[in-house]
Amino acid sequence: MNAPTGRRASPDRKHSSRRRPSSLPTRLTLRPPTFPPGPVSGAWWPCSDDLPAELPALIEAFDTSWGRVTRMAAHRSAWPQAPRELPVAGHTVRATWYTSGFDPHAIRLFSYGVGRRDLLIVPPGTGAATAWRLMTAAADPALHLTASALLADAGGSPPAEDT
């Protein structure tokens, strides 16, 4: 089964509308299937912190190549909105929100009968150079770092703009 591969948008494109245009590719990188799997399966760099607007593009990338995503989990502090159900193309994704015991810099996607994928969430305001470094590291099968460890290894919270 092929996983979505690094379909990326220009790092300078931002969207303030409620719905993300389908013409904008998802900024996503995934590690190849490995055994044992790492703590993260790759990274996602959303354009904003508006999960209802950003999630459909991510789910579409997984639905077409990995299997229908039915549930997601994340730390409550990662997103300003925490809806229990998120409508995406053709179905609804149920959300579980944690306040402890879950990496605040990760999102977990579940596909019925296929399993789960944990992704580093690259903060939306991260500069392009830092974001691509984080995404490359998260997709590296030789690294076995959690999402928080990847961010800490990059120097803590990435700056809004790289110089």
mmCIF file of C-alpha atoms in Angstrom:
data_model
loop_
_atom_site.group_PDB
_atom_site.id
_atom_site.type_symbol
_atom_site.label_atom_id
_atom_site.label_comp_id
_atom_site.label_asym_id
_atom_site.label_seq_id
_atom_site.Cartn_x
_atom_site.Cartn_y
_atom_site.Cartn_z
ATOM 1 C CA MET A 1 0.000 0.000 0.000
ATOM 2 C CA ASN A 2 1.445 3.355 -0.956
ATOM 3 C CA ALA A 3 1.399 6.213 1.531
ATOM 4 C CA PRO A 4 0.892 9.817 0.457
ATOM 5 C CA THR A 5 4.189 11.397 -0.415
ATOM 6 C CA GLY A 6 5.358 14.933 0.272
ATOM 7 C CA ARG A 7 2.723 16.805 -1.694
ATOM 8 C CA ARG A 8 3.701 20.297 -0.695
ATOM 9 C CA ALA A 9 2.361 23.773 -1.080
ATOM 10 C CA SER A 10 4.440 26.852 -1.428
ATOM 11 C CA PRO A 11 5.520 27.776 2.110
ATOM 12 C CA ASP A 12 4.462 31.386 1.611
ATOM 13 C CA ARG A 13 0.810 30.651 0.854
ATOM 14 C CA LYS A 14 -1.604 31.391 3.685
ATOM 15 C CA HIS A 15 -5.360 31.053 3.725
ATOM 16 C CA SER A 16 -7.710 32.828 6.033
ATOM 17 C CA SER A 17 -10.941 31.441 4.614
ATOM 18 C CA ARG A 18 -12.942 28.870 6.554
ATOM 19 C CA ARG A 19 -12.491 26.172 3.911
ATOM 20 C CA ARG A 20 -9.087 25.386 2.505
ATOM 21 C CA PRO A 21 -9.072 25.465 -1.327
ATOM 22 C CA SER A 22 -8.684 21.959 -2.773
ATOM 23 C CA SER A 23 -6.133 23.333 -5.253
ATOM 24 C CA LEU A 24 -3.674 23.842 -2.384
ATOM 25 C CA PRO A 25 -1.744 20.601 -1.773
ATOM 26 C CA THR A 26 -1.311 19.273 1.734
ATOM 27 C CA ARG A 27 2.099 19.966 3.256
ATOM 28 C CA LEU A 28 2.757 16.419 4.360
ATOM 29 C CA THR A 29 5.744 14.088 4.503
ATOM 30 C CA LEU A 30 5.642 10.431 5.522
ATOM 31 C CA ARG A 31 8.330 7.934 6.338
ATOM 32 C CA PRO A 32 8.368 4.730 4.330
ATOM 33 C CA PRO A 33 6.860 1.737 6.126
ATOM 34 C CA THR A 34 9.504 0.438 8.533
ATOM 35 C CA PHE A 35 9.745 -2.088 11.280
ATOM 36 C CA PRO A 36 9.832 -1.255 14.029
ATOM 37 C CA PRO A 37 7.836 1.880 13.327
ATOM 38 C CA GLY A 38 8.965 5.153 14.854
ATOM 39 C CA PRO A 39 7.053 7.303 17.327
ATOM 40 C CA VAL A 40 5.885 9.450 14.390
ATOM 41 C CA SER A 41 5.084 8.413 10.834
ATOM 42 C CA GLY A 42 5.892 11.788 9.333
ATOM 43 C CA ALA A 43 4.860 15.415 9.647
ATOM 44 C CA TRP A 44 2.009 17.711 8.688
ATOM 45 C CA TRP A 45 2.445 21.478 8.325
ATOM 46 C CA PRO A 46 -1.009 23.076 8.316
ATOM 47 C CA CYS A 47 -1.372 26.623 6.999
ATOM 48 C CA SER A 48 -3.409 27.745 10.004
ATOM 49 C CA ASP A 49 -4.616 26.593 13.410
ATOM 50 C CA ASP A 50 -8.179 26.267 12.087
ATOM 51 C CA LEU A 51 -8.577 22.485 12.311
ATOM 52 C CA PRO A 52 -12.026 22.313 10.649
ATOM 53 C CA ALA A 53 -10.554 24.129 7.630
ATOM 54 C CA GLU A 54 -7.215 22.270 7.543
ATOM 55 C CA LEU A 55 -8.178 18.672 8.367
ATOM 56 C CA PRO A 56 -10.160 17.847 5.186
ATOM 57 C CA ALA A 57 -7.070 18.176 2.948
ATOM 58 C CA LEU A 58 -5.032 15.962 5.286
ATOM 59 C CA ILE A 59 -7.801 13.353 5.498
ATOM 60 C CA GLU A 60 -8.221 13.366 1.714
ATOM 61 C CA ALA A 61 -4.500 12.589 1.273
ATOM 62 C CA PHE A 62 -4.844 9.578 3.572
ATOM 63 C CA ASP A 63 -8.270 8.417 2.355
ATOM 64 C CA THR A 64 -7.026 8.003 -1.218
ATOM 65 C CA SER A 65 -3.852 6.074 -0.450
ATOM 66 C CA TRP A 66 -4.029 4.568 3.038
ATOM 67 C CA GLY A 67 -7.678 3.948 3.800
ATOM 68 C CA ARG A 68 -10.599 5.946 5.110
ATOM 69 C CA VAL A 69 -9.695 7.899 8.230
ATOM 70 C CA THR A 70 -12.523 7.497 10.729
ATOM 71 C CA ARG A 71 -11.049 8.989 13.905
ATOM 72 C CA MET A 72 -8.365 11.389 15.058
ATOM 73 C CA ALA A 73 -6.817 12.255 18.397
ATOM 74 C CA ALA A 74 -4.831 15.280 19.490
ATOM 75 C CA HIS A 75 -3.879 17.262 22.562
ATOM 76 C CA ARG A 76 -6.496 19.874 23.426
ATOM 77 C CA SER A 77 -3.871 22.656 23.630
ATOM 78 C CA ALA A 78 -2.857 22.150 19.980
ATOM 79 C CA TRP A 79 -6.018 23.643 18.461
ATOM 80 C CA PRO A 80 -8.221 26.589 19.498
ATOM 81 C CA GLN A 81 -11.339 24.654 18.438
ATOM 82 C CA ALA A 82 -12.035 21.118 19.627
ATOM 83 C CA PRO A 83 -15.087 19.782 17.800
ATOM 84 C CA ARG A 84 -16.117 16.188 18.529
ATOM 85 C CA GLU A 85 -16.960 15.575 14.870
ATOM 86 C CA LEU A 86 -15.257 17.047 11.819
ATOM 87 C CA PRO A 87 -16.989 16.824 8.443
ATOM 88 C CA VAL A 88 -14.650 15.882 5.592
ATOM 89 C CA ALA A 89 -15.386 14.869 2.002
ATOM 90 C CA GLY A 90 -17.888 12.019 2.072
ATOM 91 C CA HIS A 91 -17.829 11.256 5.799
ATOM 92 C CA THR A 92 -17.250 12.530 9.313
ATOM 93 C CA VAL A 93 -14.110 12.075 11.410
ATOM 94 C CA ARG A 94 -14.678 11.670 15.148
ATOM 95 C CA ALA A 95 -12.209 13.492 17.375
ATOM 96 C CA THR A 96 -10.815 12.609 20.788
ATOM 97 C CA TRP A 97 -9.151 15.374 22.776
ATOM 98 C CA TYR A 98 -6.556 14.782 25.489
ATOM 99 C CA THR A 99 -5.394 17.180 28.178
ATOM 100 C CA SER A 100 -2.570 14.942 29.401
ATOM 101 C CA GLY A 101 -0.747 11.781 28.410
ATOM 102 C CA PHE A 102 -0.662 12.689 24.703
ATOM 103 C CA ASP A 103 2.119 14.521 22.848
ATOM 104 C CA PRO A 104 0.877 18.109 22.374
ATOM 105 C CA HIS A 105 2.771 18.368 19.059
ATOM 106 C CA ALA A 106 1.227 15.290 17.419
ATOM 107 C CA ILE A 107 -1.966 14.262 15.716
ATOM 108 C CA ARG A 108 -3.059 10.622 15.519
ATOM 109 C CA LEU A 109 -5.158 9.380 12.606
ATOM 110 C CA PHE A 110 -7.011 6.057 12.700
ATOM 111 C CA SER A 111 -8.120 4.112 9.641
ATOM 112 C CA TYR A 112 -10.583 1.280 10.183
ATOM 113 C CA GLY A 113 -8.870 -2.062 9.720
ATOM 114 C CA VAL A 114 -5.532 -0.474 8.734
ATOM 115 C CA GLY A 115 -4.220 1.032 11.958
ATOM 116 C CA ARG A 116 -2.999 4.407 13.046
ATOM 117 C CA ARG A 117 -0.481 7.056 12.031
ATOM 118 C CA ASP A 118 0.995 9.622 14.379
ATOM 119 C CA LEU A 119 2.248 12.815 12.764
ATOM 120 C CA LEU A 120 4.315 15.704 14.039
ATOM 121 C CA ILE A 121 2.292 18.911 13.735
ATOM 122 C CA VAL A 122 4.656 21.595 12.489
ATOM 123 C CA PRO A 123 3.239 24.826 13.968
ATOM 124 C CA PRO A 124 1.496 26.879 11.248
ATOM 125 C CA GLY A 125 3.641 30.025 11.763
ATOM 126 C CA THR A 126 6.934 28.167 11.395
ATOM 127 C CA GLY A 127 9.385 29.561 8.848
ATOM 128 C CA ALA A 128 9.874 27.513 5.687
ATOM 129 C CA ALA A 129 13.453 26.379 6.332
ATOM 130 C CA THR A 130 12.673 25.170 9.862
ATOM 131 C CA ALA A 131 9.440 23.509 8.741
ATOM 132 C CA TRP A 132 11.143 21.546 5.978
ATOM 133 C CA ARG A 133 13.919 20.462 8.372
ATOM 134 C CA LEU A 134 11.311 19.218 10.835
ATOM 135 C CA MET A 135 9.322 17.461 8.125
ATOM 136 C CA THR A 136 12.418 15.758 6.756
ATOM 137 C CA ALA A 137 13.472 14.612 10.231
ATOM 138 C CA ALA A 138 9.981 13.268 11.020
ATOM 139 C CA ALA A 139 10.007 11.219 7.796
ATOM 140 C CA ASP A 140 13.515 9.820 8.391
ATOM 141 C CA PRO A 141 13.196 6.095 9.273
ATOM 142 C CA ALA A 142 16.551 6.223 11.093
ATOM 143 C CA LEU A 143 15.242 8.708 13.663
ATOM 144 C CA HIS A 144 13.035 7.463 16.478
ATOM 145 C CA LEU A 145 12.021 10.722 18.146
ATOM 146 C CA THR A 146 8.631 11.803 19.419
ATOM 147 C CA ALA A 147 6.983 14.901 17.983
ATOM 148 C CA SER A 148 7.986 16.962 21.031
ATOM 149 C CA ALA A 149 11.567 15.654 20.849
ATOM 150 C CA LEU A 150 11.784 16.631 17.173
ATOM 151 C CA LEU A 151 10.690 20.177 18.003
ATOM 152 C CA ALA A 152 13.092 20.367 20.954
ATOM 153 C CA ASP A 153 15.916 19.055 18.752
ATOM 154 C CA ALA A 154 15.147 21.884 16.320
ATOM 155 C CA GLY A 155 15.648 24.414 19.119
ATOM 156 C CA GLY A 156 12.306 24.479 20.904
ATOM 157 C CA SER A 157 9.347 26.200 19.378
ATOM 158 C CA PRO A 158 10.332 27.165 15.848
ATOM 159 C CA PRO A 159 10.525 30.888 15.094
ATOM 160 C CA ALA A 160 7.791 32.481 13.027
ATOM 161 C CA GLU A 161 10.263 33.420 10.302
ATOM 162 C CA ASP A 162 13.668 32.047 9.378
ATOM 163 C CA THR A 163 16.423 34.496 8.535
#
